[in-house]
Coordinates of C-alpha atoms (C1' of nucleotides) in Angstrom, one line a residue:
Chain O
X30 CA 116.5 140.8 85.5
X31 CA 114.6 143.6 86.8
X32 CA 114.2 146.9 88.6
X33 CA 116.3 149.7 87.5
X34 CA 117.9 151.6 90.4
X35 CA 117.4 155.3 91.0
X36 CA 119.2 157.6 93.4
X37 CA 117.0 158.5 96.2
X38 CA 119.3 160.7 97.4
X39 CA 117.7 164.1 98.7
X40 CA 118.2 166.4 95.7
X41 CA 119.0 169.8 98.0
X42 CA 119.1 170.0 101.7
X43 CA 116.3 172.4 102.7
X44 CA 118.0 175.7 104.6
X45 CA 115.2 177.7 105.8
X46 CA 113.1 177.0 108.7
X47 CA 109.9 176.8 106.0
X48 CA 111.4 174.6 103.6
X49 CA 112.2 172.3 106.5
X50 CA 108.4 172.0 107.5
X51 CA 107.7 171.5 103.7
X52 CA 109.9 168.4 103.7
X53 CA 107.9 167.0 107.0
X54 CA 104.8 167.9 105.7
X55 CA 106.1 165.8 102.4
X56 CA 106.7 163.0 104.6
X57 CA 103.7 162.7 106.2
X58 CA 100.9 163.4 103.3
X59 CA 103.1 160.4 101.6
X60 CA 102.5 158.2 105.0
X61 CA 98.9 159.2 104.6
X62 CA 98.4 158.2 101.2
X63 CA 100.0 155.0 101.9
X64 CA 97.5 154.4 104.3
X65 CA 94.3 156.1 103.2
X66 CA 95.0 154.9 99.7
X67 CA 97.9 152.3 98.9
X68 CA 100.4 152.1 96.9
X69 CA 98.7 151.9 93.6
X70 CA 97.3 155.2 94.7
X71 CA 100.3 156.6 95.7
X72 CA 101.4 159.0 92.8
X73 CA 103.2 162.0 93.5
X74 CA 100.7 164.9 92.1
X75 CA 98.3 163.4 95.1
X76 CA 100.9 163.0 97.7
X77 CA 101.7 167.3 96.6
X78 CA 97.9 167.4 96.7
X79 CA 97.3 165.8 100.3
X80 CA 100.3 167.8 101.3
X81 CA 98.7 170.8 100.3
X82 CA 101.5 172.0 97.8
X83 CA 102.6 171.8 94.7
X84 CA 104.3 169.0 92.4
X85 CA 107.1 171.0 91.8
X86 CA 108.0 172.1 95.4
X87 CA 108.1 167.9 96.4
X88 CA 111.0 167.6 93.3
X89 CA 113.3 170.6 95.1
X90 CA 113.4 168.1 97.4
X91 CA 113.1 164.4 96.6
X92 CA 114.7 163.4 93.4
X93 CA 111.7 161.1 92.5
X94 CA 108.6 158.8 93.8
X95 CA 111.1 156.4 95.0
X96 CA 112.7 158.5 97.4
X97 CA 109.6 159.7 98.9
X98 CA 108.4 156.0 99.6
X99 CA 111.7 155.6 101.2
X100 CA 111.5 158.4 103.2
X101 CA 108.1 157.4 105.0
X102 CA 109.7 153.9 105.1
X103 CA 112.7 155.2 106.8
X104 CA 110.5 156.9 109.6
X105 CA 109.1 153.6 110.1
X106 CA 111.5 151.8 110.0
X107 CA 113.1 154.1 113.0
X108 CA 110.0 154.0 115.0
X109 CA 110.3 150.3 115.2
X110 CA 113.6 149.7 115.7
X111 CA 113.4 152.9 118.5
X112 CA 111.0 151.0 119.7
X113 CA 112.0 147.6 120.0
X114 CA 115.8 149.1 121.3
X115 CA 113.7 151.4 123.5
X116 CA 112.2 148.3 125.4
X117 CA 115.3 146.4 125.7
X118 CA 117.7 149.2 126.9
X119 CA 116.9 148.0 130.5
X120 CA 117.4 144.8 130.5
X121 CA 120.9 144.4 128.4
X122 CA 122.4 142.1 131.1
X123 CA 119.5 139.3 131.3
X124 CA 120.1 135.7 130.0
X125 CA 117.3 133.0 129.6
X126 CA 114.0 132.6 128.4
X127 CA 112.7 135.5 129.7
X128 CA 115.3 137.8 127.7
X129 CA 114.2 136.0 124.7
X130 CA 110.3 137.0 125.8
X131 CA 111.1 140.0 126.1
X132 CA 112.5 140.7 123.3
X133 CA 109.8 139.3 121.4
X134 CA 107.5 141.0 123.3
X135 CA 108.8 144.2 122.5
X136 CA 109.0 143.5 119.0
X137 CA 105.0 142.5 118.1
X138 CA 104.4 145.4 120.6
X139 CA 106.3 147.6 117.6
X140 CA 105.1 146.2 115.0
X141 CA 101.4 146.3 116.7
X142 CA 101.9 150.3 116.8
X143 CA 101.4 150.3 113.4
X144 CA 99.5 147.3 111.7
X145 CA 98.4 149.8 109.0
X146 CA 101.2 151.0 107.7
X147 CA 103.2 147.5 108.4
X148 CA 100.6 146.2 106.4
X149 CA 101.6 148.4 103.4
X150 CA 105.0 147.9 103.5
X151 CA 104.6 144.0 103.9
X152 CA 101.7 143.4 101.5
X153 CA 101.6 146.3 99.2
X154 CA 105.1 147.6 98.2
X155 CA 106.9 145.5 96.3
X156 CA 110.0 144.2 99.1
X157 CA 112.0 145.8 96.4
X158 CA 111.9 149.2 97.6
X159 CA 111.9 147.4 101.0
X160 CA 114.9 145.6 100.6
X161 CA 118.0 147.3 101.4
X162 CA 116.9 148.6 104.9
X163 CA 115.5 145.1 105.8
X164 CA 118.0 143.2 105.3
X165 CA 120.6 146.2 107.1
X166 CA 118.4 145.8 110.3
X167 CA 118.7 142.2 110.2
X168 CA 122.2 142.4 109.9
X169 CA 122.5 144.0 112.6
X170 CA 119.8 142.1 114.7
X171 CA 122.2 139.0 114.0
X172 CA 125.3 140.7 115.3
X173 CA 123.8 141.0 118.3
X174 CA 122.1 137.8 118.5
X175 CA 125.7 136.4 118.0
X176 CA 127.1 138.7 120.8
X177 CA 124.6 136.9 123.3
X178 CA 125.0 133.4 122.0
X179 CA 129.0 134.0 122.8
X180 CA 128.2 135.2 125.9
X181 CA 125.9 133.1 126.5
X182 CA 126.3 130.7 129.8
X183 CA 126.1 127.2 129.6
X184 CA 126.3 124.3 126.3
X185 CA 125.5 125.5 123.0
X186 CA 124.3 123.2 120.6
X187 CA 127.1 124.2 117.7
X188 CA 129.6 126.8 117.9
X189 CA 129.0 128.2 114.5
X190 CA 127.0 131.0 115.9
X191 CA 126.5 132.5 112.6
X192 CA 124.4 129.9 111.4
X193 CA 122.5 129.8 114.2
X194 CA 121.8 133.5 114.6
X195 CA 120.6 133.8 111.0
X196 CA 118.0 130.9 111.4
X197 CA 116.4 132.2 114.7
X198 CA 116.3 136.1 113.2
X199 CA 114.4 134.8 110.2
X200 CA 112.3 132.4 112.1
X201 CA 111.4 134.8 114.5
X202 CA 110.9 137.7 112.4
X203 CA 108.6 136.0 110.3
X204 CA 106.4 134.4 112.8
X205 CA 106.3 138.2 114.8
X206 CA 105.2 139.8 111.6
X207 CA 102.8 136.9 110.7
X208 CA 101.4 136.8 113.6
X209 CA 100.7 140.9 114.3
X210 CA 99.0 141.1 110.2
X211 CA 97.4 137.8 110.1
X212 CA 96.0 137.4 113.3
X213 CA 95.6 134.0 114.2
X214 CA 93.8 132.5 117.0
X215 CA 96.5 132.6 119.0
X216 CA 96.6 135.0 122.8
X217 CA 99.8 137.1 122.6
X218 CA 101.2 135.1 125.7
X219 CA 100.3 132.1 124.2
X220 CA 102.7 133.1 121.2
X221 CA 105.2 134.3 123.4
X222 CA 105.6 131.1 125.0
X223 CA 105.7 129.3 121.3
X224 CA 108.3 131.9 120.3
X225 CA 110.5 131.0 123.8
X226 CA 109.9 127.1 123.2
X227 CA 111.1 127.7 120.0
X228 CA 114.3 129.4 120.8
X229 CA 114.9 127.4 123.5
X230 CA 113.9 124.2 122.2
X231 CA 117.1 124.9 119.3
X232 CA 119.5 126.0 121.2
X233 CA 119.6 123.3 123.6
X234 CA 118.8 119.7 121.3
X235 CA 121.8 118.0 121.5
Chain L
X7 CA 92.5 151.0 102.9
X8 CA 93.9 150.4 99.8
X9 CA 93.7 147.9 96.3
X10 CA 90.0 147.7 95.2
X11 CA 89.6 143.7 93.7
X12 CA 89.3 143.4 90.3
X13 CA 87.9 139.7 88.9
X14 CA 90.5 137.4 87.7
X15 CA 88.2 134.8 85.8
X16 CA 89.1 134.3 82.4
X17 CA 86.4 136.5 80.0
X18 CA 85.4 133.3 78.1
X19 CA 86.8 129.5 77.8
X20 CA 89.2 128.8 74.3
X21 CA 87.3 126.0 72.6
X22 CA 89.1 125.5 69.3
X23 CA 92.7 124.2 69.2
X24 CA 94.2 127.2 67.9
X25 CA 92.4 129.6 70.7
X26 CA 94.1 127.1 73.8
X27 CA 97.4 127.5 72.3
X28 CA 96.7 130.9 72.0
X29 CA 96.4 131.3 76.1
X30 CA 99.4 128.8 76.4
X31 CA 101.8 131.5 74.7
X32 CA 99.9 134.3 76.8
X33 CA 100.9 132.8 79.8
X34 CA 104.4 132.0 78.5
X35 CA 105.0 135.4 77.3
X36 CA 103.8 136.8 80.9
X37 CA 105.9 134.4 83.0
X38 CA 109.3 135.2 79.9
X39 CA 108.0 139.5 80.8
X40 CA 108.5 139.1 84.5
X41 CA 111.7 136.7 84.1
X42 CA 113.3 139.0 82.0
X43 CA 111.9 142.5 82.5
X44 CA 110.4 142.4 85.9
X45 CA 106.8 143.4 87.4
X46 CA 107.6 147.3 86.5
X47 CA 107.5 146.5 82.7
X48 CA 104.7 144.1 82.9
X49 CA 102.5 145.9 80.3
X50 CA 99.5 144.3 78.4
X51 CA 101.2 145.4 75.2
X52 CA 104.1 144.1 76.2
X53 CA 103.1 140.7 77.2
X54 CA 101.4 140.7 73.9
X55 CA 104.2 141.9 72.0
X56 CA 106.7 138.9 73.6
X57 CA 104.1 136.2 72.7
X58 CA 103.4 137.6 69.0
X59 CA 100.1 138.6 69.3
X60 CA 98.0 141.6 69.5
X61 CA 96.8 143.5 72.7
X62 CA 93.1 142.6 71.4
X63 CA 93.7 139.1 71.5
X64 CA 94.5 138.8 74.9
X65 CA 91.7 140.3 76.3
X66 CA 89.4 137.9 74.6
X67 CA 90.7 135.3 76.9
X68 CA 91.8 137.5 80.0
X69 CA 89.8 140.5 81.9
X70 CA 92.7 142.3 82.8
X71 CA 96.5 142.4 83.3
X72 CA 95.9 141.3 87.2
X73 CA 94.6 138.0 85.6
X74 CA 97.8 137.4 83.2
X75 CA 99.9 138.0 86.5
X76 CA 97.4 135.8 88.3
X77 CA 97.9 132.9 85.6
X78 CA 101.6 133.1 85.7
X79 CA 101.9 132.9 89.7
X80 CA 98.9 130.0 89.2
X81 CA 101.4 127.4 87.2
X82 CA 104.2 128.5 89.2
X83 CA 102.4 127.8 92.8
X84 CA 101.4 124.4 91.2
X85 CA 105.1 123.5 89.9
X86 CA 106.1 124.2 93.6
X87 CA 103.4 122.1 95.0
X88 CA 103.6 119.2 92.9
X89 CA 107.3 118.5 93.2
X90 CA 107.0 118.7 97.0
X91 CA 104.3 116.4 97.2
X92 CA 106.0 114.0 94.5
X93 CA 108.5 114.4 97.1
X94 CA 106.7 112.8 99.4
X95 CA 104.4 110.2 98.2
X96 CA 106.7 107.5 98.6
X97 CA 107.6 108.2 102.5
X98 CA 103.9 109.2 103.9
X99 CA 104.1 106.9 106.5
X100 CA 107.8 108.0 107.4
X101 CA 108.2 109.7 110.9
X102 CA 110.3 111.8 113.0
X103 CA 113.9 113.7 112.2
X104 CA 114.1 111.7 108.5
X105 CA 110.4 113.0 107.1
X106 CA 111.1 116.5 108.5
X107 CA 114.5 117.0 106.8
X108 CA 112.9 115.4 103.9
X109 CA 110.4 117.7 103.8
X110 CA 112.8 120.5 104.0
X111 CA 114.8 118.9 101.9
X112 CA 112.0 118.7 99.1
X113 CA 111.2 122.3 99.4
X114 CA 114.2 123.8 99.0
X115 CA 114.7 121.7 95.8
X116 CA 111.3 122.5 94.4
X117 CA 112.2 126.7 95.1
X118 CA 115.7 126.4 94.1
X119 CA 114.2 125.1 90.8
X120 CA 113.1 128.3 89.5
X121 CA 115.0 130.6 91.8
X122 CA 114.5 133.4 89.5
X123 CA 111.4 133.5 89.0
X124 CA 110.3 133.1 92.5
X125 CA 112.7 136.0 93.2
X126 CA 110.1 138.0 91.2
X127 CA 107.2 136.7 92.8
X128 CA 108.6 137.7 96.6
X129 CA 110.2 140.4 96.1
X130 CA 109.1 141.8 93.0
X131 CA 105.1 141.5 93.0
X132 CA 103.2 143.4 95.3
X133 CA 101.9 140.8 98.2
X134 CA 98.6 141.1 97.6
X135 CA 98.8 139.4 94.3
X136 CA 100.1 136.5 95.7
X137 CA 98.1 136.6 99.2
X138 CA 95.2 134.1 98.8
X139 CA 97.0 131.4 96.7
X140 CA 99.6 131.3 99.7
X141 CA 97.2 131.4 102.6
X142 CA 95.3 128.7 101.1
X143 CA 98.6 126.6 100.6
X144 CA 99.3 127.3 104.0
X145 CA 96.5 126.3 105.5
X146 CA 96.6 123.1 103.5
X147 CA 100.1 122.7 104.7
X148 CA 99.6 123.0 108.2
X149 CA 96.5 120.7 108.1
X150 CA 98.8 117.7 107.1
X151 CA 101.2 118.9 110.0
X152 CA 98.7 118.6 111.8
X153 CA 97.5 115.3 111.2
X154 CA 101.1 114.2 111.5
X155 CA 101.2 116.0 115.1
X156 CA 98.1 113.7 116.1
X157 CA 99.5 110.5 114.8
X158 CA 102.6 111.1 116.3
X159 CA 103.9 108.7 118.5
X160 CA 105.8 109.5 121.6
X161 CA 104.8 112.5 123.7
X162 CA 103.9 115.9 122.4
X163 CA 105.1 119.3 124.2
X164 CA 101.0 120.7 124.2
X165 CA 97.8 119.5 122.9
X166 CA 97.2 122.7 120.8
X167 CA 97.9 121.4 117.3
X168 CA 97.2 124.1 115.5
X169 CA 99.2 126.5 117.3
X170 CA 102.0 124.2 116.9
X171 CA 101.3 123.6 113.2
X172 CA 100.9 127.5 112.8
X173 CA 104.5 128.4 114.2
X174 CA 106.2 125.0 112.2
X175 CA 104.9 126.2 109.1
X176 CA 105.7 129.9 109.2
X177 CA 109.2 129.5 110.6
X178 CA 110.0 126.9 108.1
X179 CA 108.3 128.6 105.1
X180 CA 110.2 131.6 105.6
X181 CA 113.7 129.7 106.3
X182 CA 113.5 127.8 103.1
X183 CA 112.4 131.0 101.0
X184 CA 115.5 132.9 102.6
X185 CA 117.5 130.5 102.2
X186 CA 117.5 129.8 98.1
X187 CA 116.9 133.8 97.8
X188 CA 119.6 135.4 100.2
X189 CA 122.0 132.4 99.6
X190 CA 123.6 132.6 103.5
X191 CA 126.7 131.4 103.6
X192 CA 125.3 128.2 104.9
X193 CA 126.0 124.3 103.3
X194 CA 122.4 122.7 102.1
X195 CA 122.9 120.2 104.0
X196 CA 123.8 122.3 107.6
X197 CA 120.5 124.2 106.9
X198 CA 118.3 121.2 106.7
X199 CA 120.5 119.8 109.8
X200 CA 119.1 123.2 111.5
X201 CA 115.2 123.1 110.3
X202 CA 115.3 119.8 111.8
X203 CA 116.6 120.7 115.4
X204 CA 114.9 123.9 115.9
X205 CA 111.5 121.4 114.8
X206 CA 112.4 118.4 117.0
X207 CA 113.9 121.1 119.6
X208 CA 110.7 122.7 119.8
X209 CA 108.3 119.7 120.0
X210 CA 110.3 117.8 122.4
X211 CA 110.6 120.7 125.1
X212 CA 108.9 120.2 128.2
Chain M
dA30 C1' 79.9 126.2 48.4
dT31 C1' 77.7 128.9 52.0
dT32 C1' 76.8 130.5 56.3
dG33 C1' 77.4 131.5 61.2
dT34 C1' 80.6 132.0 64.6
dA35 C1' 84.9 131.8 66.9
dT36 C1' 89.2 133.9 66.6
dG37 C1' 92.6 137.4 65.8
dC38 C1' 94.2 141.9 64.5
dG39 C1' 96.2 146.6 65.6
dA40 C1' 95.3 151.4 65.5
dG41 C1' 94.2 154.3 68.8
dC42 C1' 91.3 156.3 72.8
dG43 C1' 91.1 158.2 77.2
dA44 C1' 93.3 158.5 81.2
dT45 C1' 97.1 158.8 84.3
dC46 C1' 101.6 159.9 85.8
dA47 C1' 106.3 161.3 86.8
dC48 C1' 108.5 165.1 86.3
dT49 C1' 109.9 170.1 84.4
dC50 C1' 110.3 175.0 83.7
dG51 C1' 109.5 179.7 83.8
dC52 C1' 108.0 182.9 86.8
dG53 C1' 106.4 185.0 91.1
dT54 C1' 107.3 185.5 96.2
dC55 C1' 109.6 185.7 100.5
dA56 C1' 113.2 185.5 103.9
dG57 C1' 117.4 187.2 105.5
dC58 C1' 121.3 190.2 105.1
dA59 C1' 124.0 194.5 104.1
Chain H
dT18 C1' 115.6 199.7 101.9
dG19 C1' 117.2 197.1 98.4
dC20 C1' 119.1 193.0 96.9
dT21 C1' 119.9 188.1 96.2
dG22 C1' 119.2 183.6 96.4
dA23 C1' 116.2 180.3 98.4
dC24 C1' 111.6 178.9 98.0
dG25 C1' 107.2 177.7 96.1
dC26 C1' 103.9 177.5 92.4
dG27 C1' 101.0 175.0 88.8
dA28 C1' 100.1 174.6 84.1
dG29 C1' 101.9 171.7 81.1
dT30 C1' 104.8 167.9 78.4
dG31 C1' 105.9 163.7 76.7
dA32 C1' 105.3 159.2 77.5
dT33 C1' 103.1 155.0 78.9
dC34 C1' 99.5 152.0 79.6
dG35 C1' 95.2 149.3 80.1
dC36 C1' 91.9 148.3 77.3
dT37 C1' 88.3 148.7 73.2
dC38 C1' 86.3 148.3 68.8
dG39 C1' 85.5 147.8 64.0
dC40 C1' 87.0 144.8 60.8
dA41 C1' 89.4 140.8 58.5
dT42 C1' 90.2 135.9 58.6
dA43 C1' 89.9 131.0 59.7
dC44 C1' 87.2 127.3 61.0
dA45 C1' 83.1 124.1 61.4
dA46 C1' 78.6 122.8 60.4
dT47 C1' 75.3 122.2 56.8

DNA sequence: ATTGTATGCGAGCGATCACTCGCGTCAGCA
DNA sequence: TGCTGACGCGAGTGATCGCTCGCATACAAT
């Protein structure tokens, strides 16, 4: 239908200390012309340019544009998921509503961090170059959404915990992600609370 | 930050026959491009080339290629929106678990109609092309769900409508789109049972 | 028939862009 | 100190693309 693949596999892994730096410096001019000037904007001559280098030294090091986009995605993709793991290291053992708060919490806090570049990646990218990664995270959100529904203590609704993992991670993610770009007139406790109800509310109808 | 506006209204109105079936083929030709070549080979020429026509005669009807995308994304939005509310005509006064899964039910239908193409449009097309027309539907959306939340009988969890309408309508619009995209390993009918429990789970709790 | 206008054509302009290549430079090692 | 490969440069290439413009044609009104 659409959308040829290309590798974005790093063409050669930078040995010296300076070619190392190059690669970061790569990184972030590319996260900066996202920002500063959007995708449509993003071509490589000006990421080279805001980098300060030259259009040949980015290709000793990223195959194509592609790659480069994925690298700053990758980044932030990280920071969030650091992030939201960071927040919830503490609290592995809790049960309830208030884990499910939390958790929530944690993750508009990360996606708060960044509304910007979020913003990019949500509204400007195509979710093709998106794609892959975002559905890997929530893969793995789900296992561990699964993990506490078997744990969980008392009735569950249904005992096919697959289903029921994959329709609160998309709910959830959606409404988090809505809610940090779109800003409606709602308080962030407010929405916690919603979020909570939510959760709660379908796990426990009968 | 990034994607300066360009005007989308057509460059001057068809007025004989031939012209308006001239626009009809434009827009078919566009909607045929992204089908089967994708947004990254949308071209002007090629647009023109699919329909059998030349470049020049598409820009006497249409500014710019933003506005043949625009078109496209226009008929598809209103194919959506008119099967779901044909949908529903016949059970507006219908309440509770049967008009939700209905609802729900409708939707899916009316994506899973043109799966591919609204593949493209979601994951294909940068968001921003597509980010008024669905706000407004939204807001549309969640003014009927509102006005069904105040006619409502039986208690209500909180007064706040149009919090309540906000979270129903982004949870659910993202379930359904997942759901004909990703193609869980979920029956149609056990996804509509779960969009109506995590809705009458979260209205009903206290 | 004639005229004015709406319509359609398609070669091609100007600009951009992803990416390359030949060459100079520099770091590290013997 | 001299050598070798890693590193970096930047002008340039080939291709694409959005869009225009001068001109031919089809239509409608008179």
């Amino acid at each position: 239908m659409a959308g040829r693949q290309q590798s974005v596999a790093p063409r050669k892994r930078p040995q010296q200390q300076r070619s190392r730096a190059m690669v970061e410096r790569i990184v972030a001019a590319g996260r900066e012309v996202l920002l500063r000037d959007g995708y449509d904007a993003f071509s490589t001559n000006r990421v080279a340019d805001r980098a300060g280098i030259s259009p040949g030294s980015l290709y000793q090091y990223f195959p194509n544009k592609a790659a480069i986009v994925a690298a700053v995605i990758d980044r932030y993709s990280d920071e969030v998921a650091d992030r939201v793991a960071g927040a919830l290291t503490d609290r592995l053992g809790e049960f309830g509503p208030a884990m499910i708060r939390d958790t929530a919490d944690a993750l508009v806090e990360a996606l708060a961090a960044n509304v910007d570049l979020l913003r990019v990646v949500m509204e400007d990218l195509p979710a093709t170059s998106n794609r892959e990664r975002r559905t890997a995270l929530e893969q793995r959100v789900r296992e561990l959404v699964m993990a506490y529904l078997a744990a969980r203590p008392g009735t569950t609704r249904s005992t096919d915990h697959a289903t029921t993992a994959w329709v609160l991670v998309m709910a959830i993610e959606n409404l988090a992600v809505r809610y940090v770009l779109d800003e409606p007139a709602i308080s962030r406790e407010r929405f916690l609370d919603e979020v909570v109800a939510l959760c709660a509310g379908y796990l426990a109808v009968a």
